[in-house]
Short mmCIF file of C-alpha atoms and ligand atoms in Angstrom, two decimals:
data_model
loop_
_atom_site.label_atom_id
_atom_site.label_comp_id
_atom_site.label_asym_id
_atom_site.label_seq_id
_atom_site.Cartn_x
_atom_site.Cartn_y
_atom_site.Cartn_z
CA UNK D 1 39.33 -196.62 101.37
CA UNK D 2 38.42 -197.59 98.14
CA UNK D 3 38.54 -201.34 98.38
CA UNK D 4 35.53 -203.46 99.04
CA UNK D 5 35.90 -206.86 100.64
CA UNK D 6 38.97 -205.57 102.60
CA UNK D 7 37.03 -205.62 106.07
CA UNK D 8 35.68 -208.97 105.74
CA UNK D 9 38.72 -210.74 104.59
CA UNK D 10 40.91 -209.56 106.79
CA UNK D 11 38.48 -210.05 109.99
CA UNK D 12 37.98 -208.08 112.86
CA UNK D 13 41.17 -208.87 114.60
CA UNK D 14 43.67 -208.07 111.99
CA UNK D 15 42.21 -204.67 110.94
CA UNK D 16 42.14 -204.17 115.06
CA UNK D 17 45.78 -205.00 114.77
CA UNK D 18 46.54 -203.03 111.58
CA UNK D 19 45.12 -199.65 113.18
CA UNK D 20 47.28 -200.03 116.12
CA UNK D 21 49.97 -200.40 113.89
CA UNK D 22 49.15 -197.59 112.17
CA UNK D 23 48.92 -195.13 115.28
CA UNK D 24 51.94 -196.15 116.71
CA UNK D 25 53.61 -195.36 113.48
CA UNK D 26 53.36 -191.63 113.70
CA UNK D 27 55.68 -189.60 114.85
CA UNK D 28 58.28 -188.57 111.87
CA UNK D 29 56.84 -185.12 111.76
CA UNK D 30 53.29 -183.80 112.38
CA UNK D 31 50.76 -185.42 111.60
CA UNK D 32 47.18 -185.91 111.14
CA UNK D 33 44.63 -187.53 109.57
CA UNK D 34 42.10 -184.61 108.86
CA UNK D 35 38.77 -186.08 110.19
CA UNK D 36 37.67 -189.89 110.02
CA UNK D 37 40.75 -191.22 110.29
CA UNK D 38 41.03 -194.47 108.46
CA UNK D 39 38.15 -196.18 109.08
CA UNK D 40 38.32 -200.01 108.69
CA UNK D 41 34.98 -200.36 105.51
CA UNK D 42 34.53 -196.67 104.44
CA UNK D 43 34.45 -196.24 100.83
CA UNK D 44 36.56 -192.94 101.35
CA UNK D 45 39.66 -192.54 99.01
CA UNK D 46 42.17 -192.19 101.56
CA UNK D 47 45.03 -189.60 100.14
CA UNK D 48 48.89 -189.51 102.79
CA UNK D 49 49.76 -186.26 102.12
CA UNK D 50 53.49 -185.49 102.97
CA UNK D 51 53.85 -181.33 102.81
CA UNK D 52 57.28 -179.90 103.21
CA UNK D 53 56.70 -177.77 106.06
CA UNK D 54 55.15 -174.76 107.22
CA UNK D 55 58.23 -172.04 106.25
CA UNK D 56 56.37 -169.24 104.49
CA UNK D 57 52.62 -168.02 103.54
CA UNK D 58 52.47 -169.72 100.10
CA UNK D 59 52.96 -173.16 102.21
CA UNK D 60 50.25 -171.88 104.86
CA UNK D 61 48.07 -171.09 101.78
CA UNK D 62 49.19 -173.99 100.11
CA UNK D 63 47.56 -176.83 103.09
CA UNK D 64 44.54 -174.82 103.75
CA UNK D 65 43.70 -175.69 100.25
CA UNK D 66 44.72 -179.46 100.33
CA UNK D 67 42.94 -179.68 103.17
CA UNK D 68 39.85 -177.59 102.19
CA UNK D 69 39.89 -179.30 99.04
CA UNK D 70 39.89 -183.07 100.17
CA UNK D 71 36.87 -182.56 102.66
CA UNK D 72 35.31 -180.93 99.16
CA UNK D 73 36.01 -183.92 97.62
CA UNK D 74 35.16 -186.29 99.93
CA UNK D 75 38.48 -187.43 100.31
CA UNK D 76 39.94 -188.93 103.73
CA UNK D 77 43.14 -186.93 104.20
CA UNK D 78 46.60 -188.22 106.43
CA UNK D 79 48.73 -185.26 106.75
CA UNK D 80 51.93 -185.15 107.92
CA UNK D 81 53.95 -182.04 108.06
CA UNK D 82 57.49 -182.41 107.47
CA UNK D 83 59.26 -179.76 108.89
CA UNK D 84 61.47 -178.80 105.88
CA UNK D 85 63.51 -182.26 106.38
CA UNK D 86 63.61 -184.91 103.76
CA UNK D 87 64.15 -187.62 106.57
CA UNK D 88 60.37 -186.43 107.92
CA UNK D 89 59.03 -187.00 104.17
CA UNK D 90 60.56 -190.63 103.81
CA UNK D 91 59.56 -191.44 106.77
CA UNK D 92 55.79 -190.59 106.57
CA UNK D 93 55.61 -192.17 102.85
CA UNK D 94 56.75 -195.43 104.53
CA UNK D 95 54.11 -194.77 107.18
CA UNK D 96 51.68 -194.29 104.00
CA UNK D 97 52.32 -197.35 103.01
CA UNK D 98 52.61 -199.28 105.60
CA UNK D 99 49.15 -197.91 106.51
CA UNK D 100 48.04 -199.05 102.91
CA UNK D 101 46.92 -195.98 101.90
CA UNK D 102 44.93 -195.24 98.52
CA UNK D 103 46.97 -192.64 97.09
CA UNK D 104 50.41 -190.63 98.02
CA UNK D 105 50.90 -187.06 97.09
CA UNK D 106 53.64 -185.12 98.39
CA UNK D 107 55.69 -181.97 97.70
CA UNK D 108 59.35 -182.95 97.93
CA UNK D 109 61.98 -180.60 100.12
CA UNK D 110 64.45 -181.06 98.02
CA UNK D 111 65.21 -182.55 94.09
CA UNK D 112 67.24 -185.43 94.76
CA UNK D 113 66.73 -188.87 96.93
CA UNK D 114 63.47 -190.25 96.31
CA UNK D 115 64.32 -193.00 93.93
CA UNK D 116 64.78 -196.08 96.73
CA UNK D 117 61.50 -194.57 98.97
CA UNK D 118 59.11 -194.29 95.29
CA UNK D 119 59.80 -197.70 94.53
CA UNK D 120 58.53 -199.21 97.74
CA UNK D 121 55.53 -197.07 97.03
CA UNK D 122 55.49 -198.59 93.65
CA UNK D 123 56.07 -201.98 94.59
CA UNK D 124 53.20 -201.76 97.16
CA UNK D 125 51.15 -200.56 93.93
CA UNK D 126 50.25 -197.45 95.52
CA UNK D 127 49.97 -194.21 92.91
CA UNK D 128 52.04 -191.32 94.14
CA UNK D 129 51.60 -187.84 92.58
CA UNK D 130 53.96 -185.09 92.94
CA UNK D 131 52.51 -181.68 93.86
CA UNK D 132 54.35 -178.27 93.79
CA UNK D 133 58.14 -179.67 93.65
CA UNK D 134 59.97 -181.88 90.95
CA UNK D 135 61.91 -184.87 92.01
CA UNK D 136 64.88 -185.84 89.86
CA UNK D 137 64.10 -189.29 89.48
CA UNK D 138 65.49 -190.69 86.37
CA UNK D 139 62.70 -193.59 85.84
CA UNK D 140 59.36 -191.12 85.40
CA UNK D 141 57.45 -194.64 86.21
CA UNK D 142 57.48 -194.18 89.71
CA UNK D 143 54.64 -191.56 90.27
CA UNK D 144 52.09 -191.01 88.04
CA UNK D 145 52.04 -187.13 87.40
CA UNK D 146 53.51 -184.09 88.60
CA UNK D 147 51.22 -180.98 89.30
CA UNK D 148 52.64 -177.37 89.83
CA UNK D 149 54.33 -174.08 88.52
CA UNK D 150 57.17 -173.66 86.32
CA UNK D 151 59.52 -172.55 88.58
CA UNK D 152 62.26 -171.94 85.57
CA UNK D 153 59.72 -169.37 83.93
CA UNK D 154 59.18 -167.34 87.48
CA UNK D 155 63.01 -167.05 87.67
CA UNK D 156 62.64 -165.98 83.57
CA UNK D 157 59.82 -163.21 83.63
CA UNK D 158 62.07 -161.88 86.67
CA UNK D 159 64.69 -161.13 84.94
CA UNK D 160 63.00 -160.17 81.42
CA UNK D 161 61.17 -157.55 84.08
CA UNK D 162 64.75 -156.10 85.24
CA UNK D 163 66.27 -156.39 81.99
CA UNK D 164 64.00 -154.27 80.44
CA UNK D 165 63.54 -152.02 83.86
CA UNK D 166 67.11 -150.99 83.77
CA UNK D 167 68.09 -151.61 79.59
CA UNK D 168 69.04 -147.30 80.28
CA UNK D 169 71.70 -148.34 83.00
CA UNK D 170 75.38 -147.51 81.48
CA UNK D 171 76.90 -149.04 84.10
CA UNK D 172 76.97 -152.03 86.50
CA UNK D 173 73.72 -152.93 88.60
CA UNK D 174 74.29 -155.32 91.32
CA UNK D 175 72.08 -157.78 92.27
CA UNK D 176 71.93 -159.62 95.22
CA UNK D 177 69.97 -162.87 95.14
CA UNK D 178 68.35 -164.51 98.18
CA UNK D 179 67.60 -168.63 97.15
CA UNK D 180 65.27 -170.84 98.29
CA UNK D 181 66.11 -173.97 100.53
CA UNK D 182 68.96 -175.51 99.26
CA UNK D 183 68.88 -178.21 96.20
CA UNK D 184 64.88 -177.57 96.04
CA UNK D 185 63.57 -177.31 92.60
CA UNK D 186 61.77 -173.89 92.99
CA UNK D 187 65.91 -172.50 94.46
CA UNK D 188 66.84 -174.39 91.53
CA UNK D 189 64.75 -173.66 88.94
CA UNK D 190 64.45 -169.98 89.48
CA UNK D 191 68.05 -169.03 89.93
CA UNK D 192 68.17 -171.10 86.13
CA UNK D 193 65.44 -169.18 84.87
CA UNK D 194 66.61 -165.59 86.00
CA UNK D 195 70.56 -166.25 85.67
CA UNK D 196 69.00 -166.86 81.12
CA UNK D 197 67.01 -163.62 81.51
CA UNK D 198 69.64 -161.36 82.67
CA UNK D 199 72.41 -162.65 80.44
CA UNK D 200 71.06 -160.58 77.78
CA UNK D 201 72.49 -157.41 79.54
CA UNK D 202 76.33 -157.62 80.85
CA UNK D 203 75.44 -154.41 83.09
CA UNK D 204 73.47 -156.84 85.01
CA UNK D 205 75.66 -159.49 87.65
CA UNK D 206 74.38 -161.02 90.49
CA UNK D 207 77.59 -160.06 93.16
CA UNK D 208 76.31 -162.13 95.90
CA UNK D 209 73.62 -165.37 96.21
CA UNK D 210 73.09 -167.52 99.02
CA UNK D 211 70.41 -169.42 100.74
CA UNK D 212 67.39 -167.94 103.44
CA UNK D 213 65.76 -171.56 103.42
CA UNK D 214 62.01 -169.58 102.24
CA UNK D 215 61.75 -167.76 105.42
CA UNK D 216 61.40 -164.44 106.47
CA UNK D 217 63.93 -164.78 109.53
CA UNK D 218 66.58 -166.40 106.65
CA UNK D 219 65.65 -163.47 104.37
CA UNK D 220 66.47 -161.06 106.94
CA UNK D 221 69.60 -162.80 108.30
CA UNK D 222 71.35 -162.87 104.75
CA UNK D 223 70.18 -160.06 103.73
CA UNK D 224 71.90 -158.25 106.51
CA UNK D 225 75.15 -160.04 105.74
CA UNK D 226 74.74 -158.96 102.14
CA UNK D 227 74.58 -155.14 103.15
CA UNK D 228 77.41 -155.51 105.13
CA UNK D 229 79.79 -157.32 102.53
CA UNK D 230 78.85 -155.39 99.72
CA UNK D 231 78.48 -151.27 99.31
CA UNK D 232 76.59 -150.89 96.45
CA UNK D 233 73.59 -152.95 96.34
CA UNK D 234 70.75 -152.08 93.53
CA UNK D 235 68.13 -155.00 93.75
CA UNK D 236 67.27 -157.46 94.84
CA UNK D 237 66.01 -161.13 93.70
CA UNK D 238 64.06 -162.98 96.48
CA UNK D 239 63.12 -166.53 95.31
CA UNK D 240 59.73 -165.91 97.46
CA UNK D 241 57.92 -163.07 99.37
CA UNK D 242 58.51 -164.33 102.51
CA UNK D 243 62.72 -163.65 102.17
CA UNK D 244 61.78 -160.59 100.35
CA UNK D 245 59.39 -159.44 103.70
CA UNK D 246 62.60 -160.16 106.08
CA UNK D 247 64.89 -158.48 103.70
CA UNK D 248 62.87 -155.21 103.83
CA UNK D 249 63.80 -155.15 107.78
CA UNK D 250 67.57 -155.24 107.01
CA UNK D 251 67.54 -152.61 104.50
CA UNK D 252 65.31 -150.19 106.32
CA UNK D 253 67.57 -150.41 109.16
CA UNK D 254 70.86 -150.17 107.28
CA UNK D 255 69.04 -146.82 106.44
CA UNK D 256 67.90 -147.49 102.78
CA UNK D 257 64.33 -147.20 100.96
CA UNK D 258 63.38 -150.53 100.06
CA UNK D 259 61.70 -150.07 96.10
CA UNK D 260 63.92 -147.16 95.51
CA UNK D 261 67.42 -147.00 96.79
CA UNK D 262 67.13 -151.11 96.38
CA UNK D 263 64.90 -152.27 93.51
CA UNK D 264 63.29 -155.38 94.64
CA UNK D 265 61.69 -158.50 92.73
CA UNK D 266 60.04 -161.27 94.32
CA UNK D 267 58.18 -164.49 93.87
CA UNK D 268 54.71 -165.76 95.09
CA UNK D 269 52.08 -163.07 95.35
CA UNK D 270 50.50 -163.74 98.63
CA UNK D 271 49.09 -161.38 100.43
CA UNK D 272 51.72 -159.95 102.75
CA UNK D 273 53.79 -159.55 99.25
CA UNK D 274 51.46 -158.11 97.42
CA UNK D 275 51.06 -155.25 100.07
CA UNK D 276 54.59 -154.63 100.12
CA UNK D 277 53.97 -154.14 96.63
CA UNK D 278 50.85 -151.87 96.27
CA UNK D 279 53.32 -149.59 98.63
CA UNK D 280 55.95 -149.36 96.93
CA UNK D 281 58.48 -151.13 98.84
CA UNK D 282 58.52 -153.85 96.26
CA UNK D 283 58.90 -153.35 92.74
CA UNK D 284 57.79 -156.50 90.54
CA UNK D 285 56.41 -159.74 91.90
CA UNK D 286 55.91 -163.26 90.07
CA UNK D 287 53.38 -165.42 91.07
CA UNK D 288 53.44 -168.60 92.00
CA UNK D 289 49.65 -170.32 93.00
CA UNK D 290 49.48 -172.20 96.12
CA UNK D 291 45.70 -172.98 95.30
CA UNK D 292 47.01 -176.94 94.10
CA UNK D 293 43.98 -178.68 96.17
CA UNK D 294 41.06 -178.61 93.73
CA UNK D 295 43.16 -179.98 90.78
CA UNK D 296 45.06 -182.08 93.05
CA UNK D 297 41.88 -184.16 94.35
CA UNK D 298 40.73 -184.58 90.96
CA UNK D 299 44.03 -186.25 90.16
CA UNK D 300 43.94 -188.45 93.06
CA UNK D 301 40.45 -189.50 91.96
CA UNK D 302 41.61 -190.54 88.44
CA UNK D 303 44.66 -192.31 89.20
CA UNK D 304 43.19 -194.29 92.00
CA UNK D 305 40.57 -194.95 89.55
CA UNK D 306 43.18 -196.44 86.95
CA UNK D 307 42.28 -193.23 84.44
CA UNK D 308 45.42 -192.47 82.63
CA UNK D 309 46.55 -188.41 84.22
CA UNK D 310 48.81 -186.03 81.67
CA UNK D 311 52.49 -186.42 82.78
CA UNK D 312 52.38 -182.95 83.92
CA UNK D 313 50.09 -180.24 84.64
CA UNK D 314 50.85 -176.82 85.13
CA UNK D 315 49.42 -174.07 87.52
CA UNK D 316 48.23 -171.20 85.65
CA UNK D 317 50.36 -167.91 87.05
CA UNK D 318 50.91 -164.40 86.09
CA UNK D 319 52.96 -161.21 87.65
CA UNK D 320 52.46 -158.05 89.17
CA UNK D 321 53.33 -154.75 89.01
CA UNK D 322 52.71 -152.11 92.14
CA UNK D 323 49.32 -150.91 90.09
CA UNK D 324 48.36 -154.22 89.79
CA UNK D 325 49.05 -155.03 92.67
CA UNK D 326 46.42 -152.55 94.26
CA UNK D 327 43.55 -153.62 91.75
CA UNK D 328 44.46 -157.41 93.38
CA UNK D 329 44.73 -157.13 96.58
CA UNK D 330 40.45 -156.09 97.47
CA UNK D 331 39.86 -159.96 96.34
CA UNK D 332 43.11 -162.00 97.11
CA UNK D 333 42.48 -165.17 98.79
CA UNK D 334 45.67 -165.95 100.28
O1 AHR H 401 57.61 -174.67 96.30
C1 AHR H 401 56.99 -173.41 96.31
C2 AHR H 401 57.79 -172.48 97.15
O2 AHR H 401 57.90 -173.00 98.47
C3 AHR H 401 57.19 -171.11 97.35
O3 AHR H 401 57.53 -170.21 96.36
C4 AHR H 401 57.80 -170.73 98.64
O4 AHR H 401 57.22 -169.61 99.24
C5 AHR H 401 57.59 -171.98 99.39
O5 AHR H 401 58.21 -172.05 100.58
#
């Protein structure tokens, strides 16, 4: 931790005291500290870290490189996991500061709630950045900058892609549309982005849109309800590979040909997505970059140093077509 002095002032005892308090503070999700763990004198920026959970391989991909990334930097890393619950993320930023970390960064579950839980962070004069996911705080004063991908333009080149895939169609296309978690901002944002896109064409309704939470159980579970309620199905929207991946199980075994009978768009790129893709079973994907760490450290560096940070800084993405796909995938990290 960045604060000289601290381990003299506050004596032996107290810091003794402090750390106990801190351990028996865990517990609101899973957590760890990533290495030295909080030592009482180190000059370490020490970074809580509150990720949203572990639901698909963009979040895998996504703490591999926070956590590659801090060690990089030199940066003492508390990581708590919060199992897709916004209770779990409140709960560890109060642990962050009660633990009097550096710097917060977290990726919020969901849009909305954060407002009462920033301003004890800001109170305590501890700098929280946002990473990934927007919160919908009103007052921008409570965390310094917000790092990630434009989920509204992943939703948008989605449905330019189908709009101009099917612009021959002289009749309806269905689309069935399987959202992210439930009031997030990428569930949010995308549906925005790809409900503007395929406005341009009437032939083109979504008939059916519901939640699989990011994951590829969810994906596969409402996808199979889908097929059931409705006949004529001809694509699909996926708000990330991972639903997409379950999805293709449902349709194969209701006896269709995922990428033909079903056209299928997704959003992410990983790996697992990007082979579905190179084979034909998906048919357009938009990336999203999990690869935050790097950029993320350097943040945590300048605002901890009192640097002033852009309000916003967005991940460089681009999309993917089945060819592209295959020239890709030989040197994809993730
Ligand atoms: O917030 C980013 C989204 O969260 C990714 O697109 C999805 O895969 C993840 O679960």
């Amino acid at each position: 931790m960045l604060r000289t002095g601290t381990y003299t002032r506050r004596g032996f005892g107290a810091i003794l005291a402090a750390g106990l308090l801190a351990s028996g503070l865990a517990g609101c999700g899973n957590s760890d500290t990533g290495g030295s763990g909080g030592e009482a004198g180190s000059d370490k920026i020490v970074l809580g870290f509150s990720q949203v959970g572990a639901e698909s391989g963009w979040r895998t991909a996504n703490t591999t490189s926070v956590k590659e990334a801090a060690t990089e930097a030199g940066i003492e890393l508390k990581f708590d996991d919060a199992q897709q619950k916004q209770e779990n993320q409140i709960k560890a930023i109060r642990n962050f500061i009660q633990q009097k970390v550096d710097v917060i960064a977290f990726s919020p579950v969901v849009e909305s709630g954060w407002d009462t839980v920033l301003k004890e962070a800001k109170d305590a004069d501890i700098p929280v950045i946002l990473t990934d996911r927007a919160v919908d705080s009103a007052d921008k004063t409570l965390y310094k900058t917000f790092i990630g991908s434009d989920f509204v333009k992943e939703g948008r080149l989605s449905g330019e892609w189908l709009v101009e895939e099917k612009k021959a169609a002289t009749g309806p296309v269905n689309i069935v549309e399987l959202q992210g978690t439930t009031g997030s901002a990428p569930a949010n944002d995308r549906k925005k982005g790809f409900a503007e896109a395929i406005a341009t064409n009437p032939n083109l309704k979504v008939v059916a849109s519901q939640s699989g939470d990011f994951t590829r159980a969810g994906g596969k579970q409402v996808m199979e309800q889908f097929l059931k309620a409705n006949p004529k199905i001809d694509v699909l929207f996926a708000h990330n590979d991972d639903m997409g991946l379950g999805a293709l199980e449902a349709i194969t075994a209701a006896g269709k040909v995922p990428g033909k009978d079903i056209t299928i768009i997704t959003i992410d790129a990983v790996k697992d997505g990007m082979q579905a893709l190179a084979d034909g079973k998906f048919n357009f994907i938009a990336e999203c970059s999990p690869l935050l760490g790097p950029q993320l450290m350097d943040l945590v560096k300048k605002v901890h140093a009192g640097e002033s940070v852009p309000e916003r800084v967005e991940t460089e993405e681009t999309t993917f077509t089945p060819e592209q796909a295959k020239a890709a995938l030989p040197t994809r990290k993730y």
